Amino acid sequence: FTRPLVRQRKPNPTLLPGPTTGRLRILFIGDSLISGVGCHAWDQGGPVMPRRTAETIAAKLGANGCDVEWRSLSEVGCTIERLRSELIPRIRDEVQHNEKFDAVVVVCGVVDFMKGWWCGGSRHWSDFFPMLQDVVKDIGHVAKDGGVIFFPEVPFAAAPAAQMRPLVDVYRMTTDKWEHQKRRISEIFSHVHTLPPMPSGGPTDWSTDNVHPSEAGYGRWGVHLAEHVVGILSHERALAECQERQAG
């Protein structure tokens, strides 16, 4: 786990207040995109995408005195199976010693796609849907059923390595089938949301391996995710407060 705490105090009275503890806790879990493979910015406080997402959320919630505390748990080359068997069980230790998470951001699917269709494996995009269901259930079990779960869609077909015509159109259609399974999951579980993919950007948004984002790309992706997360959390909290008023 990485364990930063982001503190911001900026006026923005239109956004939701933080939780009663005054701290919003977010967990980022997944593959190399969480780890930050492709850039060298760990000396600035951890992997870029989680850090930039948390910083942006903190800036937007700052008027309400809400700190954003985030954790990052990742493994390069992480498949859905490894996510379930190796990473998710480690959440239990975290929530046993701290407050439960308010939000969990899960980045997954690229390695499964690459080991399936891309590399000629037997895995099919239809296999992805029940796996995602199991991930949601596993997180709920170990994380005390707390928090909203977010599945960002990953724009793999936008990577320079995928820009080989005419295969780029096949990549785009195929990866969309995999990412569509995340959208299906959000239709089943009320506390699960799919986040739209980041716009592809330009050459400076990609690292020299032509697969992972660069530091600039991760940063832009973090801002993109934060804007959607804040909007959804605002709606979730407003809905909960409305239900509390009606119950009272």
Coordinates of C-alpha atoms in Angstrom, one line a residue:
F1 CA 0.0 0.0 0.0
T2 CA 1.0 3.6 -0.6
R3 CA -0.4 5.9 2.1
P4 CA -0.6 9.6 1.1
L5 CA -2.9 12.2 2.6
V6 CA -3.9 15.1 0.4
R7 CA -5.0 18.3 2.2
Q8 CA -6.7 21.1 0.4
R9 CA -8.6 24.2 1.5
K10 CA -10.0 26.0 -1.6
P11 CA -13.4 27.8 -1.7
N12 CA -16.0 25.9 -3.7
P13 CA -19.3 26.1 -1.8
T14 CA -21.3 24.3 -4.4
L15 CA -19.8 20.8 -3.8
L16 CA -20.7 18.2 -1.3
P17 CA -19.4 18.2 2.2
G18 CA -17.0 15.5 3.2
P19 CA -17.9 12.6 5.4
T20 CA -18.5 13.2 9.1
T21 CA -14.9 12.3 9.9
G22 CA -13.8 15.2 7.7
R23 CA -11.8 12.8 5.5
L24 CA -12.6 11.0 2.3
R25 CA -10.8 7.7 2.0
I26 CA -10.2 6.3 -1.5
L27 CA -8.6 3.0 -2.6
F28 CA -7.0 2.6 -6.0
I29 CA -6.5 -1.1 -6.9
G30 CA -5.4 -2.8 -10.1
D31 CA -2.6 -3.3 -12.6
S32 CA 0.3 -1.4 -14.0
L33 CA -1.9 1.6 -14.8
I34 CA -2.3 2.1 -11.0
S35 CA 1.4 1.4 -10.4
G36 CA 2.4 4.2 -12.9
V37 CA 4.5 2.1 -15.3
G38 CA 5.7 4.4 -18.1
C39 CA 6.8 7.4 -16.0
H40 CA 9.2 8.2 -13.2
A41 CA 7.3 10.4 -10.7
W42 CA 7.3 8.3 -7.5
D43 CA 9.6 10.8 -5.8
Q44 CA 6.8 13.3 -6.0
G45 CA 4.5 11.3 -3.7
G46 CA 3.4 8.1 -5.2
P47 CA 2.0 6.8 -8.6
V48 CA 0.8 9.7 -10.7
M49 CA -2.8 8.7 -11.6
P50 CA -4.0 8.0 -8.0
R51 CA -2.2 11.0 -6.7
R52 CA -3.5 13.4 -9.3
T53 CA -7.0 12.0 -8.9
A54 CA -6.9 12.5 -5.1
E55 CA -5.4 16.0 -5.4
T56 CA -8.1 17.1 -7.8
I57 CA -10.9 15.7 -5.7
A58 CA -9.4 17.4 -2.6
A59 CA -9.2 20.7 -4.5
K60 CA -12.9 20.4 -5.4
L61 CA -14.0 19.5 -1.9
G62 CA -11.7 21.9 -0.1
A63 CA -14.3 24.4 0.8
N64 CA -16.0 21.9 3.1
G65 CA -12.9 21.1 5.1
C66 CA -12.5 17.6 3.6
D67 CA -9.1 16.0 3.4
V68 CA -8.6 13.2 0.9
E69 CA -6.7 10.2 2.1
W70 CA -5.8 7.6 -0.5
R71 CA -4.3 4.1 -0.8
S72 CA -2.8 2.5 -3.8
L73 CA -2.5 -1.3 -4.2
S74 CA -1.3 -2.6 -7.5
E75 CA 0.7 -5.3 -9.3
V76 CA 2.2 -5.1 -12.7
G77 CA 0.6 -7.7 -15.1
C78 CA -2.3 -8.2 -12.8
T79 CA -5.2 -10.3 -14.2
I80 CA -8.6 -10.5 -12.7
E81 CA -7.6 -13.8 -11.1
R82 CA -4.6 -12.2 -9.4
L83 CA -6.7 -9.2 -8.4
R84 CA -9.1 -11.5 -6.6
S85 CA -6.5 -13.9 -5.1
E86 CA -3.6 -11.5 -4.2
L87 CA -4.7 -7.9 -4.0
I88 CA -8.3 -7.8 -2.7
P89 CA -7.6 -10.0 0.4
R90 CA -5.1 -7.4 1.5
I91 CA -7.8 -4.8 1.8
R92 CA -9.1 -6.6 4.9
D93 CA -6.0 -5.8 6.9
E94 CA -6.4 -2.1 6.0
V95 CA -10.0 -1.7 7.0
Q96 CA -9.5 -3.7 10.2
H97 CA -7.1 -1.0 11.4
N98 CA -8.7 2.1 9.8
E99 CA -12.0 3.5 8.7
K100 CA -13.7 1.9 5.7
F101 CA -13.2 3.3 2.3
D102 CA -15.6 5.8 0.8
A103 CA -14.7 4.9 -2.7
V104 CA -12.7 2.1 -4.5
V105 CA -11.3 2.7 -8.0
V106 CA -10.6 -0.6 -9.8
V107 CA -8.5 -0.5 -13.0
C108 CA -8.5 -3.9 -14.7
G109 CA -9.1 -5.7 -17.9
V110 CA -6.1 -4.7 -20.1
V111 CA -4.0 -7.7 -19.1
D112 CA -6.9 -10.1 -19.5
F113 CA -7.6 -8.7 -23.0
M114 CA -3.9 -9.0 -24.0
K115 CA -3.6 -12.5 -22.7
G116 CA -6.9 -13.4 -24.4
W117 CA -7.7 -12.0 -27.8
W118 CA -4.5 -10.0 -28.4
C119 CA -2.1 -12.9 -27.7
G120 CA -4.2 -15.6 -29.2
G121 CA -5.4 -17.0 -25.9
S122 CA -8.7 -18.7 -25.3
R123 CA -10.3 -16.0 -23.0
H124 CA -13.3 -14.3 -24.5
W125 CA -14.8 -11.0 -23.6
S126 CA -18.0 -12.7 -22.3
D127 CA -15.8 -14.4 -19.6
F128 CA -15.1 -10.9 -18.2
F129 CA -18.6 -10.2 -17.0
P130 CA -18.9 -12.9 -14.3
M131 CA -15.3 -12.1 -13.2
L132 CA -16.3 -8.5 -12.6
Q133 CA -19.3 -9.6 -10.6
D134 CA -17.0 -11.6 -8.4
V135 CA -14.6 -8.6 -7.9
V136 CA -17.5 -6.5 -6.8
K137 CA -18.7 -9.1 -4.3
D138 CA -15.1 -9.8 -3.0
I139 CA -14.5 -6.1 -2.4
G140 CA -17.9 -5.8 -0.6
H141 CA -16.9 -8.8 1.6
V142 CA -13.5 -7.6 2.7
A143 CA -14.2 -3.9 2.8
K144 CA -17.1 -4.0 5.2
D145 CA -19.6 -3.3 2.4
G146 CA -18.5 0.3 2.4
G147 CA -18.0 2.7 -0.4
V148 CA -18.8 3.3 -4.0
I149 CA -16.9 1.2 -6.6
F150 CA -15.7 2.8 -9.8
F151 CA -14.5 0.9 -12.9
P152 CA -12.8 3.3 -15.3
E153 CA -12.9 2.3 -18.9
V154 CA -9.4 2.0 -20.3
P155 CA -8.7 3.4 -23.8
F156 CA -6.3 0.7 -24.8
A157 CA -7.1 1.1 -28.5
A158 CA -5.9 4.7 -28.3
A159 CA -2.3 3.6 -27.4
P160 CA 0.3 4.2 -30.1
A161 CA 1.1 0.5 -30.1
A162 CA -2.4 -0.3 -31.3
Q163 CA -2.4 2.2 -34.2
M164 CA -1.7 -0.4 -36.9
R165 CA -4.2 -0.1 -39.7
P166 CA -6.5 -1.9 -40.4
L167 CA -6.1 -3.7 -37.1
V168 CA -6.7 -0.5 -35.1
D169 CA -10.4 -0.7 -36.0
V170 CA -10.5 -4.3 -34.9
Y171 CA -8.8 -3.4 -31.6
R172 CA -11.3 -0.7 -31.0
M173 CA -14.3 -2.9 -31.6
T174 CA -12.9 -5.8 -29.5
T175 CA -11.8 -3.7 -26.5
D176 CA -15.1 -2.0 -26.5
K177 CA -16.8 -5.4 -26.0
W178 CA -14.5 -5.9 -23.0
E179 CA -15.2 -2.5 -21.5
H180 CA -18.9 -2.9 -22.2
Q181 CA -18.9 -5.6 -19.5
K182 CA -18.0 -2.9 -16.9
R183 CA -21.0 -0.9 -18.1
R184 CA -23.2 -3.9 -17.6
I185 CA -21.9 -4.4 -14.0
S186 CA -22.9 -0.8 -13.2
E187 CA -26.5 -1.6 -14.3
I188 CA -26.7 -4.5 -11.8
F189 CA -25.1 -3.0 -8.7
S190 CA -26.4 0.4 -7.5
H191 CA -23.1 1.2 -5.8
V192 CA -21.0 0.5 -8.9
H193 CA -20.3 3.1 -11.5
T194 CA -18.4 3.0 -14.8
L195 CA -16.2 6.0 -15.6
P196 CA -15.9 7.0 -19.2
P197 CA -12.5 6.6 -20.9
M198 CA -10.1 9.5 -21.0
P199 CA -9.8 11.2 -24.4
S200 CA -6.8 9.7 -26.3
G201 CA -4.7 12.9 -26.2
G202 CA -1.5 13.5 -28.1
P203 CA 2.0 12.0 -28.4
T204 CA 3.2 13.5 -25.1
D205 CA 0.5 11.6 -23.2
W206 CA 2.1 8.3 -24.0
S207 CA 5.4 6.8 -22.7
T208 CA 8.2 5.5 -24.8
D209 CA 6.8 1.9 -24.6
N210 CA 3.8 3.1 -26.6
V211 CA 1.4 1.2 -24.3
H212 CA 1.4 3.1 -21.0
P213 CA 0.6 6.8 -20.4
S214 CA 3.4 9.2 -19.7
E215 CA 3.5 11.3 -16.6
A216 CA 1.4 14.0 -18.4
G217 CA -1.0 11.3 -19.6
Y218 CA -1.5 9.8 -16.1
G219 CA -2.0 13.3 -14.7
R220 CA -4.6 14.2 -17.3
W221 CA -6.3 10.9 -16.7
G222 CA -6.4 11.5 -13.0
V223 CA -8.1 14.9 -13.5
H224 CA -10.6 13.3 -15.8
L225 CA -11.4 10.6 -13.3
A226 CA -11.7 13.0 -10.4
E227 CA -14.3 15.2 -12.2
H228 CA -16.5 12.2 -12.7
V229 CA -16.0 10.7 -9.2
V230 CA -16.8 14.0 -7.5
G231 CA -20.0 14.3 -9.5
I232 CA -21.1 10.8 -8.6
L233 CA -20.2 11.1 -5.0
S234 CA -22.1 14.4 -4.8
H235 CA -25.2 12.7 -6.2
E236 CA -24.8 9.7 -3.9
R237 CA -24.5 11.8 -0.8
A238 CA -27.4 14.1 -1.8
L239 CA -29.5 11.0 -2.3
A240 CA -28.5 9.6 1.1
E241 CA -29.3 12.9 2.8
C242 CA -32.7 13.0 1.1
Q243 CA -33.5 9.5 2.2
E244 CA -32.5 10.4 5.8
R245 CA -34.8 13.4 5.8
Q246 CA -37.7 11.3 4.5
A247 CA -37.1 8.6 7.1
G248 CA -36.9 11.2 9.9

